[in-house]
C-alpha positions as a Python dict, from the first residue, in 0.01 Angstrom:
ca = {
    (1, 'M'): (0, 0, 0),
    (2, 'S'): (343, 103, 126),
    (3, 'S'): (542, -183, -28),
    (4, 'A'): (525, -404, -334),
    (5, 'C'): (301, -711, -343),
    (6, 'D'): (385, -1052, -478),
    (7, 'L'): (62, -1072, -677),
    (8, 'V'): (-242, -863, -760),
    (9, 'I'): (-552, -1018, -916),
    (10, 'R'): (-814, -782, -1056),
    (11, 'G'): (-1164, -891, -1148),
    (12, 'Q'): (-1507, -747, -1214),
    (13, 'R'): (-1658, -1015, -987),
    (14, 'V'): (-1458, -1105, -677),
    (15, 'L'): (-1636, -1296, -401),
    (16, 'T'): (-1579, -1102, -79),
    (17, 'G'): (-1779, -1098, 243),
    (18, 'G'): (-2010, -849, 73),
    (19, 'G'): (-2081, -1073, -225),
    (20, 'F'): (-1942, -1039, -576),
    (21, 'V'): (-1783, -697, -629),
    (22, 'P'): (-1522, -541, -861),
    (23, 'A'): (-1194, -557, -672),
    (24, 'A'): (-819, -593, -676),
    (25, 'V'): (-685, -858, -440),
    (26, 'A'): (-328, -796, -325),
    (27, 'V'): (-115, -1085, -202),
    (28, 'R'): (202, -1071, 4),
    (29, 'G'): (379, -1358, 178),
    (30, 'G'): (109, -1610, 87),
    (31, 'R'): (-171, -1411, 251),
    (32, 'I'): (-426, -1161, 125),
    (33, 'A'): (-276, -827, 221),
    (34, 'A'): (-548, -596, 90),
    (35, 'I'): (-871, -582, -109),
    (36, 'E'): (-884, -256, -301),
    (37, 'P'): (-1092, -98, -579),
    (38, 'I'): (-1031, -273, -907),
    (39, 'D'): (-834, 20, -1054),
    (40, 'A'): (-621, 84, -745),
    (41, 'T'): (-254, 158, -805),
    (42, 'L'): (-69, -140, -659),
    (43, 'A'): (291, -235, -725),
    (44, 'A'): (330, -611, -775),
    (45, 'R'): (562, -860, -940),
    (46, 'D'): (260, -1016, -1112),
    (47, 'D'): (-57, -821, -1194),
    (48, 'V'): (-334, -1043, -1333),
    (49, 'V'): (-652, -905, -1488),
    (50, 'L'): (-931, -1160, -1520),
    (51, 'P'): (-1144, -1148, -1836),
    (52, 'P'): (-1510, -1052, -1793),
    (53, 'D'): (-1633, -1412, -1809),
    (54, 'Q'): (-1427, -1518, -1505),
    (55, 'V'): (-1492, -1467, -1135),
    (56, 'L'): (-1241, -1483, -851),
    (57, 'I'): (-1346, -1722, -575),
    (58, 'P'): (-1177, -1873, -271),
    (59, 'G'): (-1013, -2210, -309),
    (60, 'L'): (-1240, -2496, -212),
    (61, 'V'): (-1181, -2700, 103),
    (62, 'D'): (-1261, -3070, 57),
    (63, 'T'): (-1279, -3247, 391),
    (64, 'H'): (-1349, -3596, 255),
    (65, 'V'): (-1081, -3734, 24),
    (66, 'H'): (-935, -4086, 12),
    (67, 'V'): (-579, -4056, -115),
    (68, 'N'): (-480, -4416, -22),
    (69, 'E'): (-105, -4348, 7),
    (70, 'P'): (103, -4519, 137),
    (71, 'G'): (6, -4877, 68),
    (72, 'R'): (-254, -4861, -209),
    (73, 'T'): (-95, -4613, -446),
    (74, 'D'): (-214, -4813, -745),
    (75, 'W'): (-558, -4680, -645),
    (76, 'E'): (-451, -4317, -591),
    (77, 'G'): (-165, -4113, -445),
    (78, 'F'): (-79, -3766, -324),
    (79, 'A'): (72, -3654, -654),
    (80, 'S'): (-230, -3748, -866),
    (81, 'A'): (-497, -3659, -610),
    (82, 'T'): (-361, -3312, -541),
    (83, 'L'): (-315, -3242, -913),
    (84, 'A'): (-683, -3329, -957),
    (85, 'A'): (-771, -3107, -663),
    (86, 'A'): (-585, -2807, -808),
    (87, 'A'): (-748, -2858, -1147),
    (88, 'G'): (-1087, -2857, -975),
    (89, 'G'): (-1026, -2542, -772),
    (90, 'V'): (-970, -2732, -447),
    (91, 'T'): (-677, -2585, -255),
    (92, 'T'): (-711, -2780, 71),
    (93, 'I'): (-792, -3147, 119),
    (94, 'I'): (-828, -3345, 441),
    (95, 'D'): (-733, -3707, 381),
    (96, 'M'): (-934, -3994, 525),
    (97, 'P'): (-754, -4249, 750),
    (98, 'L'): (-836, -4546, 526),
    (99, 'N'): (-761, -4701, 261),
    (100, 'S'): (-392, -4647, 311),
    (101, 'L'): (-163, -4907, 464),
    (102, 'P'): (-126, -4854, 750),
    (103, 'P'): (-444, -4658, 823),
    (104, 'T'): (-399, -4333, 1013),
    (105, 'C'): (-478, -4480, 1353),
    (106, 'T'): (-141, -4424, 1525),
    (107, 'V'): (106, -4139, 1546),
    (108, 'S'): (357, -4348, 1353),
    (109, 'A'): (108, -4398, 1068),
    (110, 'L'): (32, -4025, 1067),
    (111, 'E'): (401, -3946, 1030),
    (112, 'Q'): (424, -4191, 740),
    (113, 'K'): (137, -4005, 574),
    (114, 'R'): (311, -3672, 618),
    (115, 'R'): (636, -3803, 474),
    (116, 'A'): (447, -3942, 174),
    (117, 'A'): (251, -3624, 109),
    (118, 'G'): (512, -3356, 166),
    (119, 'P'): (724, -3391, -151),
    (120, 'K'): (422, -3454, -376),
    (121, 'A'): (141, -3224, -266),
    (122, 'S'): (26, -2953, -507),
    (123, 'V'): (-233, -2825, -256),
    (124, 'D'): (-250, -2812, 123),
    (125, 'V'): (-312, -3150, 283),
    (126, 'G'): (-432, -3238, 632),
    (127, 'F'): (-530, -3568, 790),
    (128, 'W'): (-819, -3722, 978),
    (129, 'G'): (-738, -3996, 1226),
    (130, 'G'): (-922, -4324, 1262),
    (131, 'A'): (-1120, -4455, 1560),
    (132, 'I'): (-1108, -4835, 1557),
    (133, 'P'): (-1133, -5093, 1836),
    (134, 'A'): (-754, -5134, 1859),
    (135, 'N'): (-667, -4770, 1934),
    (136, 'R'): (-918, -4712, 2212),
    (137, 'G'): (-753, -4507, 2486),
    (138, 'N'): (-488, -4367, 2249),
    (139, 'L'): (-688, -4107, 2059),
    (140, 'R'): (-557, -3811, 2259),
    (141, 'E'): (-200, -3869, 2144),
    (142, 'L'): (-315, -3879, 1781),
    (143, 'H'): (-512, -3559, 1839),
    (144, 'D'): (-208, -3393, 1994),
    (145, 'A'): (0, -3501, 1694),
    (146, 'G'): (-228, -3291, 1473),
    (147, 'V'): (-510, -3489, 1317),
    (148, 'F'): (-825, -3285, 1257),
    (149, 'G'): (-1067, -3538, 1407),
    (150, 'F'): (-1153, -3907, 1407),
    (151, 'K'): (-1347, -4117, 1158),
    (152, 'A'): (-1542, -4424, 1268),
    (153, 'F'): (-1757, -4674, 1082),
    (154, 'L'): (-2075, -4824, 1223),
    (155, 'S'): (-2077, -5088, 947),
    (156, 'P'): (-1789, -5278, 782),
    (157, 'S'): (-1553, -5038, 606),
    (158, 'G'): (-1463, -5265, 315),
    (159, 'V'): (-1100, -5309, 424),
    (160, 'P'): (-997, -5548, 704),
    (161, 'E'): (-740, -5319, 866),
    (162, 'F'): (-1007, -5060, 954),
    (163, 'P'): (-1278, -5247, 1150),
    (164, 'H'): (-1604, -5081, 1246),
    (165, 'L'): (-1714, -4992, 1598),
    (166, 'S'): (-2000, -5150, 1785),
    (167, 'L'): (-2243, -4910, 1949),
    (168, 'S'): (-2074, -4953, 2286),
    (169, 'Q'): (-1735, -4893, 2127),
    (170, 'L'): (-1871, -4584, 1951),
    (171, 'E'): (-1986, -4443, 2283),
    (172, 'A'): (-1649, -4518, 2445),
    (173, 'A'): (-1469, -4343, 2159),
    (174, 'A'): (-1710, -4050, 2184),
    (175, 'D'): (-1641, -4017, 2556),
    (176, 'E'): (-1269, -4020, 2490),
    (177, 'I'): (-1291, -3762, 2210),
    (178, 'A'): (-1528, -3536, 2402),
    (179, 'A'): (-1276, -3516, 2687),
    (180, 'F'): (-1041, -3312, 2468),
    (181, 'D'): (-1316, -3145, 2262),
    (182, 'G'): (-1226, -3337, 1947),
    (183, 'L'): (-1447, -3413, 1650),
    (184, 'L'): (-1601, -3753, 1570),
    (185, 'L'): (-1690, -3828, 1207),
    (186, 'V'): (-1923, -4120, 1142),
    (187, 'H'): (-1997, -4337, 841),
    (188, 'A'): (-2360, -4385, 942),
    (189, 'E'): (-2502, -4711, 808),
    (190, 'D'): (-2646, -4964, 1052),
    (191, 'P'): (-2491, -5312, 1016),
    (192, 'A'): (-2800, -5495, 1142),
    (193, 'V'): (-3016, -5330, 876),
    (194, 'L'): (-2756, -5402, 609),
    (195, 'E'): (-2743, -5767, 713),
    (196, 'S'): (-3122, -5801, 704),
    (197, 'A'): (-3140, -5634, 360),
    (198, 'A'): (-2850, -5825, 204),
    (199, 'N'): (-2915, -5997, -126),
    (200, 'G'): (-2716, -6194, -378),
    (201, 'G'): (-2569, -5897, -561),
    (202, 'G'): (-2587, -5905, -937),
    (203, 'D'): (-2606, -5634, -1201),
    (204, 'A'): (-2945, -5480, -1118),
    (205, 'Y'): (-2893, -5133, -970),
    (206, 'R'): (-3233, -5142, -797),
    (207, 'D'): (-3121, -5453, -609),
    (208, 'F'): (-2805, -5279, -494),
    (209, 'V'): (-3006, -4982, -360),
    (210, 'A'): (-3245, -5227, -189),
    (211, 'S'): (-2946, -5384, -13),
    (212, 'R'): (-2865, -5049, 151),
    (213, 'P'): (-3211, -4907, 228),
    (214, 'D'): (-3293, -4568, 379),
    (215, 'R'): (-3339, -4732, 715),
    (216, 'S'): (-2970, -4826, 726),
    (217, 'E'): (-2897, -4454, 743),
    (218, 'T'): (-3186, -4340, 959),
    (219, 'D'): (-3115, -4603, 1224),
    (220, 'A'): (-2744, -4524, 1225),
    (221, 'V'): (-2806, -4150, 1244),
    (222, 'G'): (-3034, -4218, 1539),
    (223, 'H'): (-2750, -4404, 1712),
    (224, 'V'): (-2515, -4109, 1655),
    (225, 'I'): (-2771, -3863, 1791),
    (226, 'E'): (-2810, -4070, 2107),
    (227, 'T'): (-2433, -4093, 2146),
    (228, 'V'): (-2399, -3717, 2115),
    (229, 'R'): (-2681, -3666, 2362),
    (230, 'R'): (-2514, -3893, 2619),
    (231, 'T'): (-2152, -3785, 2574),
    (232, 'G'): (-2162, -3428, 2443),
    (233, 'V'): (-1913, -3513, 2167),
    (234, 'R'): (-1907, -3297, 1856),
    (235, 'A'): (-2013, -3527, 1572),
    (236, 'H'): (-2026, -3503, 1194),
    (237, 'I'): (-2238, -3728, 971),
    (238, 'L'): (-2044, -3820, 660),
    (239, 'H'): (-2186, -3850, 305),
    (240, 'L'): (-2558, -3838, 386),
    (241, 'S'): (-2742, -4009, 105),
    (242, 'S'): (-3091, -4065, 246),
    (243, 'A'): (-3313, -3760, 285),
    (244, 'A'): (-3526, -3971, 521),
    (245, 'A'): (-3274, -3883, 794),
    (246, 'L'): (-3327, -3508, 761),
    (247, 'P'): (-3620, -3471, 1006),
    (248, 'Q'): (-3434, -3641, 1293),
    (249, 'L'): (-3122, -3438, 1218),
    (250, 'A'): (-3325, -3117, 1215),
    (251, 'A'): (-3477, -3212, 1550),
    (252, 'A'): (-3133, -3287, 1696),
    (253, 'R'): (-3005, -2951, 1580),
    (254, 'A'): (-3310, -2776, 1726),
    (255, 'E'): (-3231, -2950, 2053),
    (256, 'G'): (-2889, -2788, 2043),
    (257, 'L'): (-2688, -3104, 1988),
    (258, 'P'): (-2347, -3041, 1824),
    (259, 'I'): (-2405, -3236, 1503),
    (260, 'T'): (-2305, -3132, 1152),
    (261, 'V'): (-2389, -3305, 825),
    (262, 'E'): (-2240, -3336, 477),
    (263, 'T'): (-2361, -3469, 146),
    (264, 'C'): (-2171, -3525, -178),
    (265, 'P'): (-2177, -3403, -538),
    (266, 'H'): (-2282, -3740, -677),
    (267, 'Y'): (-2592, -3749, -455),
    (268, 'L'): (-2684, -3398, -573),
    (269, 'F'): (-2614, -3453, -944),
    (270, 'F'): (-2717, -3810, -1025),
    (271, 'S'): (-3029, -4012, -950),
    (272, 'A'): (-3101, -4384, -939),
    (273, 'E'): (-3325, -4349, -1242),
    (274, 'Q'): (-3021, -4251, -1453),
    (275, 'I'): (-2812, -4555, -1359),
    (276, 'G'): (-2832, -4862, -1577),
    (277, 'D'): (-2784, -5220, -1473),
    (278, 'G'): (-2419, -5318, -1456),
    (279, 'E'): (-2296, -4957, -1441),
    (280, 'T'): (-2071, -5011, -1141),
    (281, 'A'): (-1887, -4682, -1194),
    (282, 'F'): (-2184, -4538, -1000),
    (283, 'K'): (-2150, -4772, -702),
    (284, 'C'): (-2094, -4595, -370),
    (285, 'C'): (-2198, -4661, -13),
    (286, 'P'): (-2446, -4534, 85),
    (287, 'P'): (-2595, -4543, -265),
    (288, 'I'): (-2722, -4281, -507),
    (289, 'R'): (-3098, -4282, -453),
    (290, 'S'): (-3403, -4151, -639),
    (291, 'A'): (-3453, -3813, -805),
    (292, 'A'): (-3714, -3727, -542),
    (293, 'N'): (-3460, -3804, -269),
    (294, 'R'): (-3205, -3586, -450),
    (295, 'D'): (-3447, -3293, -449),
    (296, 'L'): (-3496, -3333, -74),
    (297, 'L'): (-3119, -3327, -18),
    (298, 'W'): (-3108, -2994, -200),
    (299, 'Q'): (-3385, -2872, 29),
    (300, 'G'): (-3180, -2991, 325),
    (301, 'L'): (-2888, -2779, 209),
    (302, 'E'): (-3102, -2472, 152),
    (303, 'S'): (-3268, -2507, 492),
    (304, 'G'): (-2936, -2551, 672),
    (305, 'V'): (-2992, -2905, 801),
    (306, 'I'): (-2706, -3017, 573),
    (307, 'D'): (-2401, -2800, 639),
    (308, 'L'): (-2157, -2874, 362),
    (309, 'I'): (-2064, -3065, 48),
    (310, 'A'): (-1752, -3282, 23),
    (311, 'S'): (-1643, -3505, -262),
    (312, 'D'): (-1585, -3840, -86),
    (313, 'H'): (-1334, -3901, -363),
    (314, 'S'): (-1284, -4277, -325),
    (315, 'P'): (-1093, -4415, -623),
    (316, 'S'): (-972, -4764, -705),
    (317, 'T'): (-823, -4957, -992),
    (318, 'R'): (-1023, -5042, -1302),
    (319, 'A'): (-1020, -5411, -1208),
    (320, 'L'): (-1177, -5345, -868),
    (321, 'K'): (-1436, -5102, -1003),
    (322, 'L'): (-1532, -5250, -1339),
    (323, 'G'): (-1380, -5596, -1348),
    (324, 'H'): (-1668, -5799, -1203),
    (325, 'G'): (-1901, -5820, -1498),
    (326, 'G'): (-2126, -5544, -1368),
    (327, 'D'): (-2194, -5715, -1034),
    (328, 'F'): (-2271, -5444, -779),
    (329, 'G'): (-2212, -5688, -497),
    (330, 'L'): (-1848, -5735, -598),
    (331, 'A'): (-1743, -5397, -741),
    (332, 'W'): (-1555, -5146, -525),
    (333, 'G'): (-1782, -4877, -386),
    (334, 'G'): (-1659, -4524, -444),
    (335, 'I'): (-1690, -4227, -680),
    (336, 'S'): (-1386, -4051, -827),
    (337, 'G'): (-1500, -3691, -850),
    (338, 'L'): (-1248, -3464, -678),
    (339, 'Q'): (-1163, -3261, -988),
    (340, 'L'): (-1530, -3222, -1088),
    (341, 'S'): (-1700, -3145, -758),
    (342, 'L'): (-1739, -2772, -809),
    (343, 'A'): (-1860, -2801, -1168),
    (344, 'A'): (-2105, -3081, -1086),
    (345, 'V'): (-2258, -2902, -788),
    (346, 'W'): (-2268, -2566, -966),
    (347, 'T'): (-2437, -2722, -1271),
    (348, 'A'): (-2712, -2873, -1056),
    (349, 'A'): (-2743, -2566, -834),
    (350, 'A'): (-2776, -2325, -1125),
    (351, 'E'): (-3062, -2533, -1265),
    (352, 'R'): (-3237, -2475, -932),
    (353, 'G'): (-3167, -2101, -928),
    (354, 'I'): (-2918, -2129, -642),
    (355, 'P'): (-2646, -1862, -667),
    (356, 'L'): (-2276, -1944, -684),
    (357, 'E'): (-2201, -1775, -353),
    (358, 'R'): (-2427, -2025, -173),
    (359, 'V'): (-2250, -2315, -342),
    (360, 'L'): (-1916, -2176, -226),
    (361, 'G'): (-2050, -2140, 125),
    (362, 'W'): (-2115, -2516, 126),
    (363, 'M'): (-1785, -2605, -41),
    (364, 'S'): (-1539, -2351, 102),
    (365, 'V'): (-1656, -2167, 413),
    (366, 'A'): (-1842, -2451, 587),
    (367, 'P'): (-1580, -2724, 538),
    (368, 'A'): (-1307, -2484, 651),
    (369, 'G'): (-1514, -2428, 962),
    (370, 'L'): (-1556, -2802, 1018),
    (371, 'A'): (-1181, -2855, 1005),
    (372, 'G'): (-1106, -2547, 1215),
    (373, 'L'): (-918, -2358, 942),
    (374, 'P'): (-1014, -1991, 982),
    (375, 'T'): (-772, -1866, 714),
    (376, 'K'): (-913, -2097, 447),
    (377, 'G'): (-1221, -2080, 226),
    (378, 'R'): (-1277, -1704, 202),
    (379, 'I'): (-1138, -1393, 37),
    (380, 'T'): (-1066, -1154, 319),
    (381, 'V'): (-765, -963, 444),
    (382, 'G'): (-538, -1197, 640),
    (383, 'A'): (-672, -1516, 482),
    (384, 'D'): (-448, -1753, 289),
    (385, 'A'): (-422, -1645, -73),
    (386, 'D'): (-583, -1966, -201),
    (387, 'L'): (-772, -1834, -500),
    (388, 'V'): (-945, -1964, -812),
    (389, 'A'): (-1033, -1800, -1142),
    (390, 'F'): (-1359, -1969, -1242),
    (391, 'A'): (-1564, -1934, -1561),
    (392, 'P'): (-1918, -2008, -1436),
    (393, 'A'): (-2085, -2008, -1778),
    (394, 'E'): (-1835, -2226, -1965),
    (395, 'S'): (-1968, -2573, -2043),
    (396, 'F'): (-1765, -2884, -2115),
    (397, 'T'): (-1812, -3257, -2155),
    (398, 'V'): (-1616, -3472, -1911),
    (399, 'D'): (-1351, -3691, -2073),
    (400, 'V'): (-1227, -3920, -1798),
    (401, 'S'): (-898, -3977, -1980),
    (402, 'R'): (-813, -3609, -1928),
    (403, 'L'): (-883, -3599, -1555),
    (404, 'R'): (-583, -3591, -1325),
    (405, 'H'): (-668, -3854, -1066),
    (406, 'K'): (-475, -4178, -1115),
    (407, 'N'): (-721, -4428, -1266),
    (408, 'P'): (-937, -4312, -1560),
    (409, 'I'): (-1270, -4415, -1408),
    (410, 'S'): (-1549, -4181, -1299),
    (411, 'A'): (-1927, -4181, -1286),
    (412, 'F'): (-1906, -3831, -1438),
    (413, 'D'): (-1747, -3953, -1763),
    (414, 'G'): (-1947, -3812, -2055),
    (415, 'A'): (-2151, -3571, -1840),
    (416, 'T'): (-2196, -3215, -1962),
    (417, 'L'): (-2108, -2971, -1685),
    (418, 'T'): (-2111, -2594, -1659),
    (419, 'G'): (-1834, -2402, -1487),
    (420, 'R'): (-1464, -2450, -1551),
    (421, 'V'): (-1164, -2367, -1337),
    (422, 'Q'): (-922, -2152, -1535),
    (423, 'R'): (-644, -2100, -1282),
    (424, 'T'): (-570, -2191, -922),
    (425, 'W'): (-333, -2020, -679),
    (426, 'L'): (-214, -2170, -349),
    (427, 'A'): (-73, -1912, -106),
    (428, 'G'): (-38, -1680, -406),
    (429, 'A'): (157, -1930, -618),
    (430, 'S'): (4, -2058, -940),
    (431, 'V'): (-50, -2433, -915),
    (432, 'Y'): (-284, -2484, -1211),
    (433, 'A'): (-369, -2308, -1533),
    (434, 'V'): (-612, -2453, -1783),
    (435, 'D'): (-385, -2385, -2080),
    (436, 'D'): (-68, -2546, -1944),
    (437, 'G'): (-172, -2765, -1652),
    (438, 'I'): (17, -2760, -1326),
    (439, 'A'): (258, -2471, -1293),
    (440, 'G'): (432, -2568, -970),
    (441, 'V'): (433, -2813, -683),
    (442, 'P'): (466, -2631, -350),
    (443, 'L'): (491, -2816, -22),
    (444, 'G'): (158, -2824, 160),
    (445, 'V'): (105, -3037, 469),
    (446, 'L'): (-133, -2901, 733),
    (447, 'R'): (-137, -2962, 1104),
    (448, 'R'): (-446, -2901, 1310),
    (449, 'P'): (-409, -2549, 1454),
    (450, 'C'): (-330, -2536, 1823),
    (451, 'P'): (-616, -2406, 2040),
}
């Protein structure tokens, strides 16, 4: 290269478009300037040589994170959430429009989010908008202000300021979003099925799962498919839990309908059989289902019916999560797993013989594509220098007190995982190192790229 670089990272296994290869990655101005042979002569202010047990991978893109700031920062906030992201190898998060106060359903609320995130973010942060009954007809202005798409619930969201849409309201929102080629994200559980399956709560996990049966997802997914068919909107199914929905999604995709699908690390790692009565740390909606269902979700990923994996990091206070005597009907539903997503998925994938590059396709390339971020999620010349040194064979036991999200609660506490992030760079700047924690806090607030 004709001029000095800011950073060179050399490794025996660097994940490029051609797979893992020995390479030297040169960084200038926050972007990858060149990928050269590992022993290439490159002048740089910082020349890092990875040890043989570490691989260089692109930073993960997590498109489903609840940060909850402003308004519910006792649950989580941008400082703690983005520290957890960096420690987990996640260099870009897209924040969900709830459970902050106000929710991201107006341009004013979006600007409040940006002001809250800017001084605190250790990784890049973007924002989804919300589609609720009250902002019908105003979604274009939120889109033009830079949200990446619009989240809607078909069933109650759990917070009163973010009401769900009826089927007619969903179709109206879809029509509106399709007019400017936006993206509609749907929490797909059918409220009529949930109402018919409701029970008295209690501490029995099997009763909680029975209160949110497979049919709640299959019926809701069917509604989304029909809405896409009628309106042409691009739609994304959030946090698919029930593998029973896979055949209808596969058929919709074969039909050419623009539908994408995600699942989450907790659905791929845990099973209902592992969860004891009263263990409300595992409560999420839709629920963690059986081991057989989990295996089918993995098949859905491998077959391409499920496109990507996102954390659905949905934290709360200890009182909300654990303070109801083990009653699943009263506990807050959400898993805190942002920092552990890569390790959890890689642990389960490796047991199934799935290579790391496929995992990263689901957790980096595909979510970057969903959000329309072509410079994220890959190691290629011109891409953002968001990079992670990862030790894929290093095992550790999760100690929730050492995780960086705000409240020390997680379903993963005590789990043995394989694969540890050693260092994370954002735009070529070190933002995490395993030996000394966070090294810097750069500003990182994303706007949706202009067409």
